[in-house]
mmCIF file of C-alpha atoms in Angstrom:
data_model
loop_
_atom_site.group_PDB
_atom_site.id
_atom_site.type_symbol
_atom_site.label_atom_id
_atom_site.label_comp_id
_atom_site.label_asym_id
_atom_site.label_seq_id
_atom_site.Cartn_x
_atom_site.Cartn_y
_atom_site.Cartn_z
ATOM 1 C CA ARG A 1 -19.384 -3.493 20.517
ATOM 2 C CA TRP A 2 -16.473 -2.636 22.821
ATOM 3 C CA MET A 3 -15.089 -0.327 20.088
ATOM 4 C CA HIS A 4 -18.429 1.496 20.235
ATOM 5 C CA ARG A 5 -17.972 1.907 23.984
ATOM 6 C CA SER A 6 -14.396 3.073 23.486
ATOM 7 C CA PHE A 7 -15.553 5.890 21.180
ATOM 8 C CA ALA A 8 -18.367 6.901 23.532
ATOM 9 C CA THR A 9 -16.103 6.872 26.581
ATOM 10 C CA SER A 10 -13.357 8.851 24.865
ATOM 11 C CA PHE A 11 -15.774 11.529 23.668
ATOM 12 C CA ALA A 12 -17.651 11.686 26.973
ATOM 13 C CA ILE A 13 -14.561 11.989 29.181
ATOM 14 C CA SER A 14 -12.989 14.574 26.861
ATOM 15 C CA ASN A 15 -16.081 16.771 27.242
ATOM 16 C CA TYR A 16 -16.989 15.891 30.817
ATOM 17 C CA VAL A 17 -17.493 18.890 33.089
ATOM 18 C CA SER A 18 -18.804 19.519 36.606
ATOM 19 C CA TYR A 19 -22.031 18.016 37.914
ATOM 20 C CA GLY A 20 -21.912 15.052 35.551
ATOM 21 C CA GLN A 21 -22.669 17.071 32.423
ATOM 22 C CA ILE A 22 -21.311 16.822 28.889
ATOM 23 C CA PHE A 23 -21.584 20.077 26.961
ATOM 24 C CA GLN A 24 -21.600 20.380 23.168
ATOM 25 C CA SER A 25 -21.925 23.755 21.458
ATOM 26 C CA LYS A 26 -22.367 24.700 17.787
ATOM 27 C CA ALA A 27 -25.200 22.296 17.121
ATOM 28 C CA ILE A 28 -28.585 23.312 15.710
ATOM 29 C CA GLY A 29 -30.065 19.894 16.324
ATOM 30 C CA GLU A 30 -29.272 17.452 19.096
ATOM 31 C CA PRO A 31 -25.634 16.291 18.678
ATOM 32 C CA PRO A 32 -25.501 12.764 17.209
ATOM 33 C CA GLU A 33 -22.650 11.899 19.604
ATOM 34 C CA PHE A 34 -25.139 12.215 22.464
ATOM 35 C CA SER A 35 -27.362 9.473 21.077
ATOM 36 C CA ILE A 36 -24.355 7.123 21.091
ATOM 37 C CA ILE A 37 -23.497 8.017 24.685
ATOM 38 C CA GLN A 38 -27.144 7.637 25.730
ATOM 39 C CA GLU A 39 -27.312 4.242 24.051
ATOM 40 C CA VAL A 40 -24.321 3.082 26.083
ATOM 41 C CA TYR A 41 -24.774 4.959 29.377
ATOM 42 C CA GLY A 42 -28.183 6.647 29.482
ATOM 43 C CA GLY A 43 -28.673 10.218 30.643
ATOM 44 C CA ASN A 44 -30.940 13.107 29.661
ATOM 45 C CA VAL A 45 -30.397 15.728 26.938
ATOM 46 C CA ARG A 46 -31.620 19.313 27.011
ATOM 47 C CA ARG A 47 -30.962 22.617 25.263
ATOM 48 C CA THR A 48 -28.970 25.149 27.286
ATOM 49 C CA SER A 49 -29.979 28.752 27.857
ATOM 50 C CA PRO A 50 -27.695 31.775 27.201
ATOM 51 C CA TYR A 51 -27.441 32.302 30.974
ATOM 52 C CA GLU A 52 -25.705 28.927 31.447
ATOM 53 C CA CYS A 53 -22.955 29.572 28.896
ATOM 54 C CA GLN A 54 -19.478 30.683 29.758
ATOM 55 C CA GLU A 55 -18.195 33.932 28.309
ATOM 56 C CA GLY A 56 -17.774 33.626 24.550
ATOM 57 C CA GLN A 57 -19.879 30.464 24.293
ATOM 58 C CA ARG A 58 -23.127 30.189 22.399
ATOM 59 C CA PRO A 59 -26.056 28.084 23.626
ATOM 60 C CA GLY A 60 -25.665 24.404 22.939
ATOM 61 C CA TRP A 61 -26.748 21.054 24.323
ATOM 62 C CA VAL A 62 -26.093 19.324 27.630
ATOM 63 C CA LEU A 63 -26.202 15.609 28.356
ATOM 64 C CA THR A 64 -26.600 14.988 32.071
ATOM 65 C CA ILE A 65 -25.488 11.659 33.529
ATOM 66 C CA SER A 66 -26.401 11.791 37.179
ATOM 67 C CA LYS A 67 -28.002 8.499 38.179
ATOM 68 C CA TYR A 68 -25.843 6.076 40.116
ATOM 69 C CA GLN A 69 -26.550 3.225 37.677
ATOM 70 C CA GLU A 70 -25.471 5.460 34.755
ATOM 71 C CA ILE A 71 -22.333 6.984 36.228
ATOM 72 C CA ILE A 72 -20.779 3.712 37.428
ATOM 73 C CA PRO A 73 -20.555 2.072 33.951
ATOM 74 C CA LEU A 74 -19.087 5.308 32.532
ATOM 75 C CA LEU A 75 -16.421 5.405 35.251
ATOM 76 C CA LYS A 76 -15.592 1.726 34.820
ATOM 77 C CA ASP A 77 -15.181 2.185 31.070
ATOM 78 C CA ALA A 78 -13.117 5.328 31.674
ATOM 79 C CA GLU A 79 -10.819 3.299 33.900
ATOM 80 C CA ARG A 80 -10.581 0.620 31.207
ATOM 81 C CA TYR A 81 -10.348 2.627 27.980
ATOM 82 C CA CYS A 82 -9.213 6.170 28.771
ATOM 83 C CA LEU A 83 -5.539 6.966 28.728
ATOM 84 C CA ILE A 84 -5.528 10.351 30.446
ATOM 85 C CA LYS A 85 -8.034 10.300 33.298
ATOM 86 C CA HIS A 86 -8.293 6.637 34.203
ATOM 87 C CA ASN A 87 -6.636 7.302 37.567
ATOM 88 C CA GLN A 88 -9.326 9.810 38.512
ATOM 89 C CA ALA A 89 -12.006 7.352 37.457
ATOM 90 C CA ARG A 90 -10.451 4.677 39.651
ATOM 91 C CA LEU A 91 -10.379 7.086 42.598
ATOM 92 C CA VAL A 92 -14.045 7.943 42.232
ATOM 93 C CA LEU A 93 -14.957 4.269 42.056
ATOM 94 C CA ASN A 94 -12.959 3.703 45.238
ATOM 95 C CA TYR A 95 -14.809 6.607 46.842
ATOM 96 C CA LEU A 96 -18.027 4.609 46.771
ATOM 97 C CA GLU A 97 -16.510 2.224 49.303
ATOM 98 C CA LEU A 98 -15.349 4.926 51.732
ATOM 99 C CA ASP A 99 -16.978 6.011 54.941
ATOM 100 C CA LYS A 100 -17.419 9.675 55.863
ATOM 101 C CA GLN A 101 -14.200 9.879 57.875
ATOM 102 C CA GLU A 102 -12.166 8.906 54.842
ATOM 103 C CA CYS A 103 -13.724 11.491 52.516
ATOM 104 C CA LEU A 104 -11.218 14.237 53.353
ATOM 105 C CA SER A 105 -8.183 12.124 52.470
ATOM 106 C CA PHE A 106 -9.994 11.045 49.322
ATOM 107 C CA ALA A 107 -10.568 14.680 48.308
ATOM 108 C CA ILE A 108 -6.856 15.393 48.787
ATOM 109 C CA ALA A 109 -5.926 12.381 46.643
ATOM 110 C CA VAL A 110 -8.275 13.471 43.851
ATOM 111 C CA SER A 111 -6.806 16.979 43.943
ATOM 112 C CA MET A 112 -3.293 15.573 43.581
ATOM 113 C CA HIS A 113 -4.291 13.386 40.633
ATOM 114 C CA ASN A 114 -6.071 16.292 38.945
ATOM 115 C CA GLN A 115 -2.795 18.200 39.081
ATOM 116 C CA ASP A 116 -0.531 15.285 38.214
ATOM 117 C CA HIS A 117 -2.442 13.659 35.355
ATOM 118 C CA THR A 118 -0.812 16.123 32.929
ATOM 119 C CA LYS A 119 2.489 14.355 33.685
ATOM 120 C CA ALA A 120 1.108 10.813 33.511
ATOM 121 C CA GLU A 121 2.697 8.418 31.028
ATOM 122 C CA ILE A 122 0.446 7.256 28.197
ATOM 123 C CA ASP A 123 0.362 3.531 27.434
ATOM 124 C CA ILE A 124 0.019 3.305 23.637
ATOM 125 C CA ASN A 125 -0.709 -0.430 23.939
ATOM 126 C CA ARG A 126 -4.115 0.577 25.315
ATOM 127 C CA MET A 127 -4.766 3.038 22.494
ATOM 128 C CA THR A 128 -7.177 2.047 19.700
ATOM 129 C CA ASP A 129 -8.440 3.660 16.495
ATOM 130 C CA ALA A 130 -11.895 3.893 18.103
ATOM 131 C CA TYR A 131 -10.457 5.746 21.103
ATOM 132 C CA VAL A 132 -8.668 8.198 18.792
ATOM 133 C CA ALA A 133 -11.926 8.668 16.856
ATOM 134 C CA GLY A 134 -13.657 9.687 20.090
ATOM 135 C CA LEU A 135 -10.800 12.045 20.888
ATOM 136 C CA PHE A 136 -11.019 13.508 17.374
ATOM 137 C CA ALA A 137 -14.801 13.942 17.668
ATOM 138 C CA ALA A 138 -14.263 15.946 20.860
ATOM 139 C CA GLU A 139 -11.014 17.820 20.157
ATOM 140 C CA GLY A 140 -10.305 17.431 16.426
ATOM 141 C CA GLY A 141 -10.045 19.981 13.642
ATOM 142 C CA VAL A 142 -10.450 19.645 9.849
ATOM 143 C CA GLN A 143 -9.053 22.091 7.298
ATOM 144 C CA LEU A 144 -8.398 22.383 3.581
ATOM 145 C CA ARG A 145 -5.623 24.974 3.620
ATOM 146 C CA LYS A 146 -4.685 27.481 0.957
ATOM 147 C CA PRO A 147 -2.767 27.535 -1.283
ATOM 148 C CA GLY A 148 -3.513 24.203 -2.837
ATOM 149 C CA TYR A 149 -6.316 23.199 -0.447
ATOM 150 C CA HIS A 150 -4.258 20.483 1.211
ATOM 151 C CA MET A 151 -5.828 18.472 4.017
ATOM 152 C CA ARG A 152 -4.741 19.357 7.557
ATOM 153 C CA LEU A 153 -6.066 17.455 10.578
ATOM 154 C CA THR A 154 -5.362 18.272 14.216
ATOM 155 C CA ILE A 155 -6.214 16.993 17.688
ATOM 156 C CA SER A 156 -5.861 19.611 20.412
ATOM 157 C CA GLN A 157 -4.888 18.563 23.923
ATOM 158 C CA LYS A 158 -3.967 21.155 26.541
ATOM 159 C CA SER A 159 -4.291 19.160 29.754
ATOM 160 C CA SER A 160 -2.140 16.179 28.724
ATOM 161 C CA PRO A 161 0.690 17.063 26.297
ATOM 162 C CA LYS A 162 2.063 13.516 26.496
ATOM 163 C CA THR A 163 -1.052 12.325 24.697
ATOM 164 C CA LEU A 164 0.178 14.159 21.598
ATOM 165 C CA LYS A 165 3.498 12.292 21.612
ATOM 166 C CA ALA A 166 1.615 9.047 22.217
ATOM 167 C CA LEU A 167 -0.445 9.680 19.066
ATOM 168 C CA VAL A 168 2.756 10.083 17.045
ATOM 169 C CA ALA A 169 4.086 6.816 18.465
ATOM 170 C CA TYR A 170 0.772 4.997 17.944
ATOM 171 C CA PHE A 171 0.328 5.944 14.272
ATOM 172 C CA GLY A 172 4.001 6.156 13.402
ATOM 173 C CA PHE A 173 3.511 9.465 11.596
ATOM 174 C CA GLY A 174 2.386 13.029 12.182
ATOM 175 C CA PHE A 175 3.981 15.398 14.652
ATOM 176 C CA SER A 176 3.094 17.151 17.881
ATOM 177 C CA TRP A 177 3.653 20.844 18.472
ATOM 178 C CA LYS A 178 2.679 23.031 21.413
ATOM 179 C CA LYS A 179 -0.845 21.783 22.184
ATOM 180 C CA ALA A 180 -1.863 19.748 19.130
ATOM 181 C CA TYR A 181 -1.161 16.616 17.087
ATOM 182 C CA GLU A 182 -1.123 17.245 13.335
ATOM 183 C CA VAL A 183 -1.221 15.199 10.142
ATOM 184 C CA SER A 184 -1.594 16.464 6.590
ATOM 185 C CA CYS A 185 -1.884 15.433 2.942
ATOM 186 C CA GLY A 186 -1.058 11.743 2.362
ATOM 187 C CA ARG A 187 -0.673 10.927 6.042
ATOM 188 C CA GLY A 188 -4.000 12.637 6.612
ATOM 189 C CA VAL A 189 -5.559 10.156 4.193
ATOM 190 C CA GLU A 190 -4.154 7.206 6.138
ATOM 191 C CA PHE A 191 -5.246 8.718 9.468
ATOM 192 C CA SER A 192 -8.756 9.378 8.100
ATOM 193 C CA ARG A 193 -9.192 5.841 6.807
ATOM 194 C CA ARG A 194 -8.299 4.407 10.192
ATOM 195 C CA ILE A 195 -10.673 6.480 12.309
ATOM 196 C CA LEU A 196 -13.598 6.968 9.885
ATOM 197 C CA PRO A 197 -15.162 3.525 10.583
ATOM 198 C CA HIS A 198 -15.495 4.553 14.248
ATOM 199 C CA LEU A 199 -16.193 8.285 13.900
ATOM 200 C CA ARG A 200 -19.647 9.697 14.651
ATOM 201 C CA GLY A 201 -21.108 13.151 14.982
ATOM 202 C CA GLN A 202 -20.331 16.602 13.612
ATOM 203 C CA LYS A 203 -16.756 15.853 12.540
ATOM 204 C CA LEU A 204 -17.761 12.899 10.338
ATOM 205 C CA PRO A 205 -19.046 14.831 7.264
ATOM 206 C CA GLN A 206 -16.184 17.335 7.591
ATOM 207 C CA LEU A 207 -13.577 14.591 7.488
ATOM 208 C CA GLN A 208 -15.333 12.806 4.610
ATOM 209 C CA LEU A 209 -15.278 15.978 2.512
ATOM 210 C CA ALA A 210 -11.610 16.660 3.232
ATOM 211 C CA LEU A 211 -10.674 13.046 2.453
ATOM 212 C CA GLN A 212 -12.553 13.024 -0.856
ATOM 213 C CA SER A 213 -10.910 16.275 -1.893
ATOM 214 C CA GLN A 214 -7.448 14.918 -1.046
ATOM 215 C CA LEU A 215 -8.099 11.642 -2.897
ATOM 216 C CA ARG A 216 -9.141 13.474 -6.072
ATOM 217 C CA ARG A 217 -5.809 15.320 -6.072
ATOM 218 C CA ARG A 218 -3.844 12.081 -5.710
ATOM 219 C CA GLN A 219 -5.261 10.415 -8.812
ATOM 220 C CA GLY A 220 -2.774 10.073 -11.657
ATOM 221 C CA GLY A 221 -3.151 11.069 -15.293
ATOM 222 C CA ARG A 222 -4.801 14.397 -14.584
ATOM 223 C CA ASN A 223 -4.871 16.907 -17.432
ATOM 224 C CA ALA A 224 -5.322 20.671 -17.119
ATOM 225 C CA LYS A 225 -9.105 20.375 -17.247
ATOM 226 C CA ARG A 226 -9.180 17.754 -14.488
ATOM 227 C CA ILE A 227 -6.807 19.787 -12.308
ATOM 228 C CA LYS A 228 -9.121 22.801 -12.650
ATOM 229 C CA GLU A 229 -12.162 20.660 -11.760
ATOM 230 C CA ASP A 230 -10.407 19.231 -8.720
ATOM 231 C CA THR A 231 -9.404 22.706 -7.557
ATOM 232 C CA GLU A 232 -12.996 23.903 -7.854
ATOM 233 C CA TYR A 233 -14.165 20.831 -5.948
ATOM 234 C CA ALA A 234 -11.644 21.559 -3.190
ATOM 235 C CA LYS A 235 -12.813 25.190 -2.964
ATOM 236 C CA GLU A 236 -16.426 24.119 -2.538
ATOM 237 C CA ALA A 237 -15.432 21.412 -0.064
ATOM 238 C CA ALA A 238 -13.527 23.976 2.009
ATOM 239 C CA LYS A 239 -16.584 26.261 2.049
ATOM 240 C CA GLU A 240 -18.840 23.392 3.082
ATOM 241 C CA ILE A 241 -16.481 22.376 5.899
ATOM 242 C CA LYS A 242 -16.573 25.938 7.237
ATOM 243 C CA ARG A 243 -20.376 25.917 7.024
ATOM 244 C CA LEU A 244 -20.602 22.621 8.912
ATOM 245 C CA LYS A 245 -18.386 24.020 11.672
ATOM 246 C CA ARG A 246 -20.895 26.816 12.262
ATOM 247 C CA LEU A 247 -23.805 24.418 12.767
#
């Protein structure tokens, strides 16, 4: 059960924006991640209008968590499970105990943490496969790259580069470059098997397709006919992954 909360918290905090809203684009139907977050924290889901979208965004879905009894559990779990913004969560929880005269100093403290959390050290002892699955659901990418249609998996992270190095240390493989953590081929298989039991939402079928394609290529005793079949399977899998990304 706590792994379920870890996934929900990781995904929610990664996508959390102003006014207590979690935005998810590229979804024809209601995002399945939202049902998990609602199950744990509550909130209301609605379709966005084109006027609410930022430049370059298409209409999507918004989950609003605004009630006091909904926000507090989310913040407490963020303080417990999240590795990047737990300090901000702790500050907001402390805010509830402040009087009006202390609000200004609180605002200054929050501003400082918002600027400094990019430099915060990441404790890999608090990292879990479920947490990484939530991070992947929010910030992950799945590709079958030509030539050869090899699996390539990434997790983007612009605001906290140290998270990328922490992922390398946590798994013991992969590498971080610029603003992403990357694994491919055989290591991608190992990474997929660890997070798939916890993964939910739009990235789940994409990762399953990429994993199946990679596993077919790893089987021994393949003749020319089997190699051709596996290549065709990989081509179709790559097309389907691209289609799923547009949903």
